[in-house]
Amino acid sequence: MTTAQETLVGNDVNLAAQLLGAGKLVAIPTETVYGLAANMFCEDAVNQIFSVKQRPATNPLIAHIHSVESLTGIVTDIPQKAAMLMQAFWPGPLTLLLPKNQQVPNVVTAGMPNVAVRMPNHPLTLALLKKVGFPLVAPSANPYTYISPTNALHVKKMLNGKIPYVLDGGPCTKGIESTIVGFKDGVPAMYRMGAINMEDIENVIGKITLAITEKAIAPGMHIKHYSPITPLVVSNNLEQDILKYRNHNIGVITYNSYTPLLPHEQQLLLSEDNDFKTAGANLYAAMHTMDGKGYDLIIARKFPQAGIGLALNDRLNRAKAT
Ligand code: TXA
Ligand code: MG
């Protein structure tokens, strides 16, 4: 019998590599969110990811690589538009769905013919990937349906004792997951909104369609995702909602200005200078903080529906789903 040992947090790439090489799980920093990583080719380690996260086996994982050359070991084809996107956005927050080869265990792709791949833009994780020499599969390092972690302490708080090590690379600069793009007969489609906007992708490869599947991948699978434990209301009209819930103890997350209806101590401002990117980088951390304060209700002000605001509203809408 093993007793749960406290999870260590540090920036030792050699230790992280050693643990991963021995089939253990390590949380890793990326520019989007922290990932819960395992050796892609070690099925036992990959299975541990699903049990630690309590994630259904129907939800496939993203493989992380450090070079385009590493793709030859895991995919059978790279459509031309995929190559153009890699050139434009890797390393960076773009995940591509590509046809997998036989080396990729079926547990990674939930039995599907494509494998999701990205090259993360974080120096520690790129160094780690080079050192281990195998791709790392890594979903976000949170229990299933909970808020994704954007710093090492979020991971420690959620997974303490369940994994040996968190590689601490500081706070995530993007703070929202990668954008996912796939191809059907060479025609590109976006499967998850994320840190790279649709316009930026269309500037490189032309028109793409939206095929959001995070709820449809497993039929009947709950849409709830990215959620705090405290009930969350996503608000189009903050003042009206504060009045509506005035007999509740409310915490407010607001992207660019405080409401005069509540003391500042009950509010978290995501970006003082009204900058979407800063707001995005701070959103999950604000949700973690607010969720720890014992409020009856969190009210988050909806973002304007443009640019990265679309992806941020997508996360808020999933976080509030009951
Ligand atoms: O930014 C990110 O992508 C982060 C960091 C750690 O890289 N990872 C992440 O992983 O968000 P995760 O597991 O929380 O979300 C991955 C999503 C799955 O829920 C699924 O919707 C999609 O990627 N996915 C993965 N493999 C797929 C496949 N073969 N076909 C279709 N969708 C896939
Ligand atoms: Mg996730």
PDB file of N, CA, C and O in Angstrom, residues 133-174:
ATOM      1  N   GLY A 133      12.450  13.126 -24.918  1.00  0.00           N
ATOM      2  CA  GLY A 133      12.510  12.490 -26.239  1.00  0.00           C
ATOM      3  C   GLY A 133      11.234  11.787 -26.674  1.00  0.00           C
ATOM      4  O   GLY A 133      11.208  11.165 -27.722  1.00  0.00           O
ATOM      5  N   PHE A 134      10.172  11.833 -25.851  1.00  0.00           N
ATOM      6  CA  PHE A 134       8.878  11.290 -26.295  1.00  0.00           C
ATOM      7  C   PHE A 134       7.823  12.374 -26.141  1.00  0.00           C
ATOM      8  O   PHE A 134       7.985  13.298 -25.339  1.00  0.00           O
ATOM      9  N   PRO A 135       6.725  12.293 -26.924  1.00  0.00           N
ATOM     10  CA  PRO A 135       5.662  13.286 -26.759  1.00  0.00           C
ATOM     11  C   PRO A 135       4.990  13.117 -25.397  1.00  0.00           C
ATOM     12  O   PRO A 135       4.947  12.015 -24.856  1.00  0.00           O
ATOM     13  N   LEU A 136       4.502  14.218 -24.863  1.00  0.00           N
ATOM     14  CA  LEU A 136       3.770  14.180 -23.595  1.00  0.00           C
ATOM     15  C   LEU A 136       2.298  14.427 -23.868  1.00  0.00           C
ATOM     16  O   LEU A 136       1.942  15.466 -24.454  1.00  0.00           O
ATOM     17  N   VAL A 137       1.447  13.513 -23.456  1.00  0.00           N
ATOM     18  CA  VAL A 137       0.010  13.821 -23.524  1.00  0.00           C
ATOM     19  C   VAL A 137      -0.357  14.562 -22.258  1.00  0.00           C
ATOM     20  O   VAL A 137       0.097  14.211 -21.170  1.00  0.00           O
ATOM     21  N   ALA A 138      -1.154  15.619 -22.419  1.00  0.00           N
ATOM     22  CA  ALA A 138      -1.469  16.432 -21.242  1.00  0.00           C
ATOM     23  C   ALA A 138      -2.808  17.137 -21.403  1.00  0.00           C
ATOM     24  O   ALA A 138      -2.937  18.063 -22.205  1.00  0.00           O
ATOM     25  N   PRO A 139      -3.804  16.698 -20.638  1.00  0.00           N
ATOM     26  CA  PRO A 139      -5.022  17.513 -20.525  1.00  0.00           C
ATOM     27  C   PRO A 139      -4.759  18.605 -19.489  1.00  0.00           C
ATOM     28  O   PRO A 139      -3.722  18.582 -18.819  1.00  0.00           O
ATOM     29  N   SER A 140      -5.659  19.547 -19.341  1.00  0.00           N
ATOM     30  CA  SER A 140      -5.500  20.541 -18.290  1.00  0.00           C
ATOM     31  C   SER A 140      -5.447  19.824 -16.932  1.00  0.00           C
ATOM     32  O   SER A 140      -6.130  18.816 -16.733  1.00  0.00           O
ATOM     33  N   ALA A 141      -4.635  20.362 -16.014  1.00  0.00           N
ATOM     34  CA  ALA A 141      -4.333  19.653 -14.758  1.00  0.00           C
ATOM     35  C   ALA A 141      -5.344  19.963 -13.659  1.00  0.00           C
ATOM     36  O   ALA A 141      -4.981  20.377 -12.564  1.00  0.00           O
ATOM     37  N   ASN A 142      -6.618  19.763 -13.972  1.00  0.00           N
ATOM     38  CA  ASN A 142      -7.685  19.985 -12.991  1.00  0.00           C
ATOM     39  C   ASN A 142      -8.567  18.746 -12.934  1.00  0.00           C
ATOM     40  O   ASN A 142      -8.650  18.007 -13.916  1.00  0.00           O
ATOM     41  N   PRO A 143      -9.244  18.514 -11.788  1.00  0.00           N
ATOM     42  CA  PRO A 143     -10.235  17.444 -11.792  1.00  0.00           C
ATOM     43  C   PRO A 143     -11.295  17.731 -12.859  1.00  0.00           C
ATOM     44  O   PRO A 143     -11.581  18.901 -13.152  1.00  0.00           O
ATOM     45  N   TYR A 144     -11.839  16.661 -13.420  1.00  0.00           N
ATOM     46  CA  TYR A 144     -12.834  16.762 -14.487  1.00  0.00           C
ATOM     47  C   TYR A 144     -13.933  17.761 -14.129  1.00  0.00           C
ATOM     48  O   TYR A 144     -14.444  17.727 -13.006  1.00  0.00           O
ATOM     49  N   THR A 145     -14.258  18.621 -15.037  1.00  0.00           N
ATOM     50  CA  THR A 145     -15.270  19.704 -14.982  1.00  0.00           C
ATOM     51  C   THR A 145     -14.858  20.937 -14.156  1.00  0.00           C
ATOM     52  O   THR A 145     -15.527  21.951 -14.203  1.00  0.00           O
ATOM     53  N   TYR A 146     -13.746  20.868 -13.380  1.00  0.00           N
ATOM     54  CA  TYR A 146     -13.371  22.029 -12.561  1.00  0.00           C
ATOM     55  C   TYR A 146     -12.557  23.041 -13.386  1.00  0.00           C
ATOM     56  O   TYR A 146     -12.215  22.801 -14.533  1.00  0.00           O
ATOM     57  N   ILE A 147     -12.287  24.193 -12.756  1.00  0.00           N
ATOM     58  CA  ILE A 147     -11.577  25.294 -13.439  1.00  0.00           C
ATOM     59  C   ILE A 147     -10.134  24.877 -13.777  1.00  0.00           C
ATOM     60  O   ILE A 147      -9.437  24.307 -12.935  1.00  0.00           O
ATOM     61  N   SER A 148      -9.675  25.204 -14.982  1.00  0.00           N
ATOM     62  CA  SER A 148      -8.302  24.884 -15.380  1.00  0.00           C
ATOM     63  C   SER A 148      -7.308  25.706 -14.546  1.00  0.00           C
ATOM     64  O   SER A 148      -7.601  26.840 -14.170  1.00  0.00           O
ATOM     65  N   PRO A 149      -6.117  25.139 -14.282  1.00  0.00           N
ATOM     66  CA  PRO A 149      -5.110  25.852 -13.485  1.00  0.00           C
ATOM     67  C   PRO A 149      -4.244  26.768 -14.343  1.00  0.00           C
ATOM     68  O   PRO A 149      -3.799  26.384 -15.420  1.00  0.00           O
ATOM     69  N   THR A 150      -3.974  27.966 -13.853  1.00  0.00           N
ATOM     70  CA  THR A 150      -3.087  28.869 -14.591  1.00  0.00           C
ATOM     71  C   THR A 150      -1.844  29.240 -13.783  1.00  0.00           C
ATOM     72  O   THR A 150      -1.094  30.118 -14.180  1.00  0.00           O
ATOM     73  N   ASN A 151      -1.649  28.593 -12.636  1.00  0.00           N
ATOM     74  CA  ASN A 151      -0.347  28.677 -11.967  1.00  0.00           C
ATOM     75  C   ASN A 151      -0.113  27.375 -11.197  1.00  0.00           C
ATOM     76  O   ASN A 151      -1.027  26.552 -11.052  1.00  0.00           O
ATOM     77  N   ALA A 152       1.121  27.209 -10.710  1.00  0.00           N
ATOM     78  CA  ALA A 152       1.496  25.936 -10.083  1.00  0.00           C
ATOM     79  C   ALA A 152       0.689  25.682  -8.805  1.00  0.00           C
ATOM     80  O   ALA A 152       0.362  24.539  -8.492  1.00  0.00           O
ATOM     81  N   LEU A 153       0.359  26.745  -8.070  1.00  0.00           N
ATOM     82  CA  LEU A 153      -0.372  26.542  -6.823  1.00  0.00           C
ATOM     83  C   LEU A 153      -1.810  26.093  -7.058  1.00  0.00           C
ATOM     84  O   LEU A 153      -2.367  25.350  -6.255  1.00  0.00           O
ATOM     85  N   HIS A 154      -2.408  26.527  -8.171  1.00  0.00           N
ATOM     86  CA  HIS A 154      -3.739  25.999  -8.502  1.00  0.00           C
ATOM     87  C   HIS A 154      -3.661  24.471  -8.622  1.00  0.00           C
ATOM     88  O   HIS A 154      -4.536  23.753  -8.152  1.00  0.00           O
ATOM     89  N   VAL A 155      -2.604  23.987  -9.289  1.00  0.00           N
ATOM     90  CA  VAL A 155      -2.468  22.541  -9.482  1.00  0.00           C
ATOM     91  C   VAL A 155      -2.286  21.867  -8.132  1.00  0.00           C
ATOM     92  O   VAL A 155      -2.941  20.870  -7.816  1.00  0.00           O
ATOM     93  N   LYS A 156      -1.391  22.435  -7.322  1.00  0.00           N
ATOM     94  CA  LYS A 156      -1.107  21.821  -6.016  1.00  0.00           C
ATOM     95  C   LYS A 156      -2.390  21.751  -5.178  1.00  0.00           C
ATOM     96  O   LYS A 156      -2.679  20.747  -4.538  1.00  0.00           O
ATOM     97  N   LYS A 157      -3.156  22.830  -5.213  1.00  0.00           N
ATOM     98  CA  LYS A 157      -4.394  22.876  -4.431  1.00  0.00           C
ATOM     99  C   LYS A 157      -5.357  21.755  -4.874  1.00  0.00           C
ATOM    100  O   LYS A 157      -5.991  21.112  -4.052  1.00  0.00           O
ATOM    101  N   MET A 158      -5.439  21.522  -6.176  1.00  0.00           N
ATOM    102  CA  MET A 158      -6.433  20.573  -6.694  1.00  0.00           C
ATOM    103  C   MET A 158      -5.962  19.122  -6.678  1.00  0.00           C
ATOM    104  O   MET A 158      -6.777  18.217  -6.551  1.00  0.00           O
ATOM    105  N   LEU A 159      -4.632  18.916  -6.861  1.00  0.00           N
ATOM    106  CA  LEU A 159      -4.152  17.530  -7.049  1.00  0.00           C
ATOM    107  C   LEU A 159      -3.134  17.101  -5.997  1.00  0.00           C
ATOM    108  O   LEU A 159      -2.411  16.119  -6.194  1.00  0.00           O
ATOM    109  N   ASN A 160      -3.052  17.818  -4.885  1.00  0.00           N
ATOM    110  CA  ASN A 160      -2.036  17.489  -3.879  1.00  0.00           C
ATOM    111  C   ASN A 160      -2.139  16.030  -3.431  1.00  0.00           C
ATOM    112  O   ASN A 160      -3.226  15.548  -3.122  1.00  0.00           O
ATOM    113  N   GLY A 161      -0.982  15.351  -3.446  1.00  0.00           N
ATOM    114  CA  GLY A 161      -0.941  13.948  -3.016  1.00  0.00           C
ATOM    115  C   GLY A 161      -1.272  12.973  -4.132  1.00  0.00           C
ATOM    116  O   GLY A 161      -1.057  11.774  -3.995  1.00  0.00           O
ATOM    117  N   LYS A 162      -1.779  13.491  -5.245  1.00  0.00           N
ATOM    118  CA  LYS A 162      -2.175  12.578  -6.339  1.00  0.00           C
ATOM    119  C   LYS A 162      -1.102  12.451  -7.410  1.00  0.00           C
ATOM    120  O   LYS A 162      -1.131  11.516  -8.213  1.00  0.00           O
ATOM    121  N   ILE A 163      -0.173  13.417  -7.449  1.00  0.00           N
ATOM    122  CA  ILE A 163       0.937  13.344  -8.413  1.00  0.00           C
ATOM    123  C   ILE A 163       2.220  13.745  -7.671  1.00  0.00           C
ATOM    124  O   ILE A 163       2.148  14.481  -6.683  1.00  0.00           O
ATOM    125  N   PRO A 164       3.385  13.256  -8.139  1.00  0.00           N
ATOM    126  CA  PRO A 164       4.597  13.554  -7.380  1.00  0.00           C
ATOM    127  C   PRO A 164       5.117  14.983  -7.541  1.00  0.00           C
ATOM    128  O   PRO A 164       5.725  15.525  -6.612  1.00  0.00           O
ATOM    129  N   TYR A 165       4.897  15.595  -8.726  1.00  0.00           N
ATOM    130  CA  TYR A 165       5.636  16.850  -8.989  1.00  0.00           C
ATOM    131  C   TYR A 165       4.855  17.807  -9.886  1.00  0.00           C
ATOM    132  O   TYR A 165       4.198  17.386 -10.843  1.00  0.00           O
ATOM    133  N   VAL A 166       4.959  19.105  -9.548  1.00  0.00           N
ATOM    134  CA  VAL A 166       4.475  20.170 -10.444  1.00  0.00           C
ATOM    135  C   VAL A 166       5.695  20.951 -10.893  1.00  0.00           C
ATOM    136  O   VAL A 166       6.428  21.511 -10.061  1.00  0.00           O
ATOM    137  N   LEU A 167       5.940  20.981 -12.183  1.00  0.00           N
ATOM    138  CA  LEU A 167       7.030  21.804 -12.722  1.00  0.00           C
ATOM    139  C   LEU A 167       6.510  23.235 -12.795  1.00  0.00           C
ATOM    140  O   LEU A 167       5.574  23.537 -13.542  1.00  0.00           O
ATOM    141  N   ASP A 168       7.102  24.112 -11.993  1.00  0.00           N
ATOM    142  CA  ASP A 168       6.580  25.472 -11.853  1.00  0.00           C
ATOM    143  C   ASP A 168       7.241  26.400 -12.873  1.00  0.00           C
ATOM    144  O   ASP A 168       8.429  26.705 -12.765  1.00  0.00           O
ATOM    145  N   GLY A 169       6.465  26.845 -13.837  1.00  0.00           N
ATOM    146  CA  GLY A 169       6.978  27.767 -14.851  1.00  0.00           C
ATOM    147  C   GLY A 169       6.318  29.129 -14.745  1.00  0.00           C
ATOM    148  O   GLY A 169       6.247  29.855 -15.735  1.00  0.00           O
ATOM    149  N   GLY A 170       5.805  29.456 -13.559  1.00  0.00           N
ATOM    150  CA  GLY A 170       5.165  30.769 -13.372  1.00  0.00           C
ATOM    151  C   GLY A 170       3.746  30.776 -13.907  1.00  0.00           C
ATOM    152  O   GLY A 170       3.234  29.757 -14.381  1.00  0.00           O
ATOM    153  N   PRO A 171       3.087  31.951 -13.811  1.00  0.00           N
ATOM    154  CA  PRO A 171       1.707  32.044 -14.291  1.00  0.00           C
ATOM    155  C   PRO A 171       1.629  31.915 -15.814  1.00  0.00           C
ATOM    156  O   PRO A 171       2.532  32.359 -16.529  1.00  0.00           O
ATOM    157  N   CYS A 172       0.556  31.307 -16.321  1.00  0.00           N
ATOM    158  CA  CYS A 172       0.382  31.135 -17.769  1.00  0.00           C
ATOM    159  C   CYS A 172       0.087  32.498 -18.407  1.00  0.00           C
ATOM    160  O   CYS A 172      -0.757  33.241 -17.915  1.00  0.00           O
ATOM    161  N   THR A 173       0.753  32.780 -19.520  1.00  0.00           N
ATOM    162  CA  THR A 173       0.598  34.103 -20.127  1.00  0.00           C
ATOM    163  C   THR A 173      -0.716  34.252 -20.890  1.00  0.00           C
ATOM    164  O   THR A 173      -1.280  35.336 -20.943  1.00  0.00           O
ATOM    165  N   LYS A 174      -1.237  33.175 -21.455  1.00  0.00           N
ATOM    166  CA  LYS A 174      -2.509  33.274 -22.196  1.00  0.00           C
ATOM    167  C   LYS A 174      -3.698  33.023 -21.271  1.00  0.00           C
ATOM    168  O   LYS A 174      -4.716  33.697 -21.366  1.00  0.00           O
TER     169      LYS A 174
END
